[in-house]
mmCIF file of C-alpha atoms in Angstrom:
data_model
loop_
_atom_site.group_PDB
_atom_site.id
_atom_site.type_symbol
_atom_site.label_atom_id
_atom_site.label_comp_id
_atom_site.label_asym_id
_atom_site.label_seq_id
_atom_site.Cartn_x
_atom_site.Cartn_y
_atom_site.Cartn_z
ATOM 1 C CA MET W 7 -25.691 16.398 -19.479
ATOM 2 C CA LYS W 8 -28.298 16.605 -16.702
ATOM 3 C CA MET W 9 -28.848 13.093 -14.825
ATOM 4 C CA LYS W 10 -32.621 12.618 -14.768
ATOM 5 C CA THR W 11 -32.650 8.701 -14.116
ATOM 6 C CA LEU W 12 -30.783 6.074 -12.375
ATOM 7 C CA ASN W 13 -29.708 4.903 -15.847
ATOM 8 C CA ASP W 14 -28.151 8.262 -16.436
ATOM 9 C CA LEU W 15 -26.262 7.951 -12.931
ATOM 10 C CA PHE W 16 -25.119 4.336 -13.898
ATOM 11 C CA VAL W 17 -23.600 5.510 -17.117
ATOM 12 C CA ASP W 18 -21.838 8.328 -15.389
ATOM 13 C CA GLN W 19 -20.246 6.031 -12.850
ATOM 14 C CA LEU W 20 -19.252 3.525 -15.472
ATOM 15 C CA LYS W 21 -17.156 6.336 -17.150
ATOM 16 C CA ASP W 22 -15.874 7.214 -13.597
ATOM 17 C CA LEU W 23 -14.699 3.853 -13.164
ATOM 18 C CA TYR W 24 -13.190 3.488 -16.566
ATOM 19 C CA SER W 25 -11.166 6.471 -15.952
ATOM 20 C CA ALA W 26 -10.019 4.826 -12.576
ATOM 21 C CA GLU W 27 -8.887 1.450 -14.199
ATOM 22 C CA ASN W 28 -6.983 3.304 -16.966
ATOM 23 C CA GLN W 29 -5.259 5.414 -14.388
ATOM 24 C CA LEU W 30 -4.205 2.246 -12.253
ATOM 25 C CA VAL W 31 -2.951 0.545 -15.456
ATOM 26 C CA LYS W 32 -0.364 3.458 -15.458
ATOM 27 C CA ALA W 33 0.477 3.295 -11.748
ATOM 28 C CA LEU W 34 0.691 -0.459 -10.979
ATOM 29 C CA PRO W 35 3.976 -1.132 -12.801
ATOM 30 C CA LYS W 36 5.637 1.688 -10.785
ATOM 31 C CA MET W 37 4.331 0.038 -7.607
ATOM 32 C CA ALA W 38 5.775 -3.403 -8.809
ATOM 33 C CA LYS W 39 9.000 -1.839 -9.480
ATOM 34 C CA ALA W 40 9.345 -0.190 -6.250
ATOM 35 C CA ALA W 41 8.399 -3.355 -4.073
ATOM 36 C CA SER W 42 11.154 -5.233 -2.667
ATOM 37 C CA ASN W 43 9.030 -8.324 -1.770
ATOM 38 C CA SER W 44 9.055 -10.469 -4.600
ATOM 39 C CA ASP W 45 5.362 -11.759 -3.776
ATOM 40 C CA LEU W 46 4.232 -8.267 -3.798
ATOM 41 C CA ALA W 47 5.748 -7.283 -6.853
ATOM 42 C CA ALA W 48 4.140 -10.223 -8.781
ATOM 43 C CA GLY W 49 0.770 -9.535 -7.092
ATOM 44 C CA PHE W 50 1.030 -6.101 -8.555
ATOM 45 C CA GLU W 51 1.742 -7.287 -11.853
ATOM 46 C CA GLU W 52 -0.990 -9.839 -11.739
ATOM 47 C CA HIS W 53 -3.404 -7.243 -10.755
ATOM 48 C CA LEU W 54 -2.262 -5.129 -13.617
ATOM 49 C CA GLU W 55 -3.427 -7.834 -16.096
ATOM 50 C CA GLN W 56 -6.578 -8.030 -14.223
ATOM 51 C CA THR W 57 -7.164 -4.206 -14.359
ATOM 52 C CA ARG W 58 -6.923 -4.247 -18.071
ATOM 53 C CA GLU W 59 -9.635 -6.852 -18.405
ATOM 54 C CA GLN W 60 -11.675 -4.907 -15.958
ATOM 55 C CA ALA W 61 -11.402 -1.925 -18.103
ATOM 56 C CA SER W 62 -12.350 -3.971 -21.255
ATOM 57 C CA ARG W 63 -15.606 -5.423 -19.259
ATOM 58 C CA ILE W 64 -16.743 -1.601 -18.757
ATOM 59 C CA GLU W 65 -16.186 -1.281 -22.538
ATOM 60 C CA LYS W 66 -18.502 -4.137 -23.179
ATOM 61 C CA ILE W 67 -21.267 -2.740 -20.811
ATOM 62 C CA CYS W 68 -21.174 0.496 -22.495
ATOM 63 C CA GLN W 69 -21.177 -0.939 -26.123
ATOM 64 C CA GLU W 70 -24.210 -2.853 -24.936
ATOM 65 C CA LEU W 71 -25.842 0.550 -23.791
ATOM 66 C CA GLY W 72 -24.606 2.532 -26.750
ATOM 67 C CA VAL W 73 -22.478 4.845 -24.960
ATOM 68 C CA THR W 74 -18.620 5.763 -24.840
ATOM 69 C CA PRO W 75 -16.868 4.913 -21.728
ATOM 70 C CA LYS W 76 -14.643 7.967 -22.122
ATOM 71 C CA GLY W 77 -15.101 11.622 -21.192
ATOM 72 C CA LYS W 78 -14.757 11.714 -17.492
ATOM 73 C CA LYS W 79 -11.863 11.642 -15.090
ATOM 74 C CA CYS W 80 -11.955 9.845 -11.669
ATOM 75 C CA VAL W 81 -10.558 12.455 -9.162
ATOM 76 C CA ALA W 82 -10.818 9.833 -6.317
ATOM 77 C CA MET W 83 -8.312 7.385 -8.047
ATOM 78 C CA GLU W 84 -6.215 10.382 -8.997
ATOM 79 C CA GLY W 85 -5.781 11.290 -5.356
ATOM 80 C CA LEU W 86 -5.249 7.893 -4.163
ATOM 81 C CA ILE W 87 -2.527 7.390 -6.867
ATOM 82 C CA GLU W 88 -0.924 10.755 -6.021
ATOM 83 C CA GLU W 89 -0.698 9.485 -2.241
ATOM 84 C CA GLY W 90 1.208 6.435 -3.510
ATOM 85 C CA LYS W 91 3.430 8.638 -5.487
ATOM 86 C CA GLU W 92 4.382 10.659 -2.329
ATOM 87 C CA LEU W 93 5.040 7.472 -0.530
ATOM 88 C CA LEU W 94 7.523 6.262 -3.219
ATOM 89 C CA GLU W 95 9.256 9.782 -2.671
ATOM 90 C CA GLU W 96 9.929 8.883 0.936
ATOM 91 C CA ASP W 97 13.168 7.678 2.415
ATOM 92 C CA ALA W 98 12.123 4.417 3.676
ATOM 93 C CA GLU W 99 13.539 0.943 4.489
ATOM 94 C CA PRO W 100 12.578 -1.498 1.809
ATOM 95 C CA ASN W 101 10.123 -3.590 4.139
ATOM 96 C CA VAL W 102 8.665 -0.521 5.546
ATOM 97 C CA LEU W 103 8.052 0.820 1.911
ATOM 98 C CA ASP W 104 6.532 -2.442 1.143
ATOM 99 C CA ALA W 105 4.140 -2.077 3.868
ATOM 100 C CA GLY W 106 3.212 1.221 2.763
ATOM 101 C CA LEU W 107 2.619 0.177 -0.585
ATOM 102 C CA ILE W 108 0.087 -2.585 0.602
ATOM 103 C CA ALA W 109 -1.642 0.153 2.372
ATOM 104 C CA ALA W 110 -1.805 2.257 -0.667
ATOM 105 C CA ALA W 111 -3.055 -0.651 -2.832
ATOM 106 C CA GLN W 112 -5.751 -1.631 -0.348
ATOM 107 C CA LYS W 113 -7.143 1.931 -0.153
ATOM 108 C CA VAL W 114 -7.598 1.397 -4.020
ATOM 109 C CA GLU W 115 -9.113 -1.915 -3.616
ATOM 110 C CA HIS W 116 -11.655 -0.718 -1.022
ATOM 111 C CA TYR W 117 -12.602 2.153 -3.249
ATOM 112 C CA GLU W 118 -13.100 0.052 -6.243
ATOM 113 C CA ILE W 119 -15.002 -2.633 -4.098
ATOM 114 C CA ALA W 120 -17.486 0.005 -3.009
ATOM 115 C CA SER W 121 -17.946 1.374 -6.495
ATOM 116 C CA TYR W 122 -18.263 -1.959 -8.238
ATOM 117 C CA GLY W 123 -20.575 -3.210 -5.562
ATOM 118 C CA THR W 124 -22.863 -0.007 -6.252
ATOM 119 C CA LEU W 125 -22.826 -0.492 -9.883
ATOM 120 C CA ARG W 126 -23.830 -4.084 -9.665
ATOM 121 C CA THR W 127 -26.887 -3.188 -7.468
ATOM 122 C CA TRP W 128 -27.901 -0.594 -9.860
ATOM 123 C CA ALA W 129 -27.502 -2.817 -12.836
ATOM 124 C CA GLU W 130 -29.784 -5.548 -11.012
ATOM 125 C CA GLN W 131 -32.244 -2.637 -10.356
ATOM 126 C CA LEU W 132 -32.152 -1.579 -14.086
ATOM 127 C CA GLY W 133 -32.479 -5.331 -15.185
ATOM 128 C CA MET W 134 -29.100 -5.299 -17.001
ATOM 129 C CA ASP W 135 -28.299 -9.125 -16.533
ATOM 130 C CA LYS W 136 -25.066 -8.951 -18.834
ATOM 131 C CA ALA W 137 -23.739 -6.120 -16.842
ATOM 132 C CA VAL W 138 -24.579 -7.666 -13.688
ATOM 133 C CA ASP W 139 -22.344 -10.626 -14.629
ATOM 134 C CA LEU W 140 -19.407 -8.525 -15.858
ATOM 135 C CA LEU W 141 -19.416 -6.406 -12.825
ATOM 136 C CA GLN W 142 -19.720 -9.280 -10.324
ATOM 137 C CA GLN W 143 -16.742 -10.860 -11.919
ATOM 138 C CA THR W 144 -14.737 -7.766 -11.350
ATOM 139 C CA LEU W 145 -15.993 -7.317 -7.924
ATOM 140 C CA ASP W 146 -14.981 -10.787 -7.012
ATOM 141 C CA GLU W 147 -11.374 -10.079 -8.571
ATOM 142 C CA GLU W 148 -11.146 -6.927 -6.549
ATOM 143 C CA LYS W 149 -12.124 -8.683 -3.200
ATOM 144 C CA GLN W 150 -9.650 -11.606 -3.917
ATOM 145 C CA THR W 151 -6.847 -9.237 -4.419
ATOM 146 C CA ASP W 152 -7.702 -7.408 -1.255
ATOM 147 C CA ASP W 153 -7.406 -10.841 0.583
ATOM 148 C CA LYS W 154 -4.183 -11.480 -1.144
ATOM 149 C CA LEU W 155 -2.730 -8.206 -0.010
ATOM 150 C CA THR W 156 -4.028 -8.676 3.735
ATOM 151 C CA GLU W 157 -2.210 -12.005 3.770
ATOM 152 C CA LEU W 158 1.049 -10.559 2.422
ATOM 153 C CA ALA W 159 0.855 -7.747 4.972
ATOM 154 C CA GLN W 160 0.693 -9.976 8.002
ATOM 155 C CA SER W 161 4.409 -11.077 7.213
ATOM 156 C CA ILE W 162 5.508 -7.656 5.811
ATOM 157 C CA ASN W 163 4.274 -5.618 8.675
ATOM 158 C CA GLU W 164 6.229 -7.968 11.035
ATOM 159 C CA GLU W 165 9.377 -7.424 9.050
ATOM 160 C CA ALA W 166 8.933 -3.734 9.051
ATOM 161 C CA GLU W 167 8.313 -3.835 12.801
ATOM 162 C CA ALA W 168 11.239 -6.117 13.429
ATOM 163 C CA GLY W 169 13.431 -3.718 11.552
ATOM 164 C CA GLU W 170 12.446 -0.811 13.754
ATOM 165 C CA GLU W 171 12.918 -2.960 16.995
ATOM 166 C CA GLY W 172 16.335 -3.895 15.666
ATOM 167 C CA SER W 173 17.556 -0.369 15.244
ATOM 168 C CA GLU W 174 16.184 0.452 18.795
ATOM 169 C CA GLY W 175 18.207 -2.699 20.154
ATOM 170 C CA GLY W 176 21.393 -1.416 18.306
ATOM 171 C CA GLU W 177 20.899 1.859 20.295
ATOM 172 C CA GLU W 178 20.510 -0.047 23.567
ATOM 173 C CA GLU W 179 23.788 -2.105 22.765
ATOM 174 C CA ASP W 180 25.564 1.241 22.182
ATOM 175 C CA GLU W 181 24.353 2.691 25.258
ATOM 176 C CA GLU W 182 25.486 -0.714 27.212
ATOM 177 C CA GLU W 183 28.788 -0.293 25.554
ATOM 178 C CA SER W 184 29.236 3.286 26.660
ATOM 179 C CA GLU W 185 28.533 2.170 30.192
ATOM 180 C CA GLU W 186 31.010 -0.684 30.096
ATOM 181 C CA ASP W 187 33.541 1.847 28.861
ATOM 182 C CA ALA W 188 32.855 4.296 31.705
ATOM 183 C CA ASP W 189 33.030 1.438 34.342
ATOM 184 C CA GLU W 190 36.471 0.612 32.964
ATOM 185 C CA ASP W 191 37.701 3.921 32.896
ATOM 186 C CA GLU W 192 36.561 4.326 36.633
ATOM 187 C CA GLU W 193 38.277 1.021 37.580
ATOM 188 C CA GLU W 194 41.616 2.284 35.768
ATOM 189 C CA GLU W 195 41.503 5.626 37.737
ATOM 190 C CA GLY W 196 40.938 3.813 41.072
ATOM 191 C CA ALA W 197 43.874 1.648 40.203
ATOM 192 C CA GLU W 198 46.055 4.686 39.489
ATOM 193 C CA ALA W 199 45.023 6.211 42.845
ATOM 194 C CA VAL W 200 45.913 3.184 44.902
ATOM 195 C CA SER W 201 49.303 2.897 43.329
ATOM 196 C CA THR W 202 50.020 6.528 43.859
ATOM 197 C CA GLY W 203 49.102 6.664 47.599
ATOM 198 C CA PRO W 204 51.743 4.267 48.952
ATOM 199 C CA ALA W 205 54.381 6.016 46.845
ATOM 200 C CA ARG W 206 53.709 9.294 48.534
ATOM 201 C CA GLY W 207 53.659 7.591 52.135
ATOM 202 C CA ARG W 208 57.153 6.304 51.427
ATOM 203 C CA GLY W 209 58.386 9.674 50.508
ATOM 204 C CA ARG W 210 57.132 11.275 53.862
ATOM 205 C CA ARG W 211 58.963 8.642 55.949
ATOM 206 C CA SER W 212 62.390 9.387 54.350
#
């Protein structure tokens, strides 16, 4: 269908976001299961319930407009979720994986914040007061989720960094131990040379 008006574009993007939310409903349980940080896992589970409600709000808006929310696939969300799947396949330390999961989740949040903000503005322009209220509720939730992820990231990123430093520290300790062993070997060789020298001198005098 050709889009001739802002209303047509509004409906088209509603369908796009409806697809995005339903894709996210399937992805969030996997992210929650993969998270080792209990607060992060709980955050994903909480957002799962919010996401279901956000999809329901889109259904209400579409019902008011007399259109179906189905019929379009959000390729942007598909790509973001695919990136998250690739991350889960990496061989990463638990805290490093958690840091990556937060990054993936915030990419999703920023996409949704931009999308819902645009739709809310269009709804205002079109005089759709009920749609404005419903879209604003979702926009507020997305911003709150993003803030929570940022707060969690501060501690999780530090843990991920400490893990790396810890492994580097272990390598330094190994190097120090090797140097100490080498010094001990040199000392032992020196002691043998000292003990051998006098013995040879005594033999020549006889």
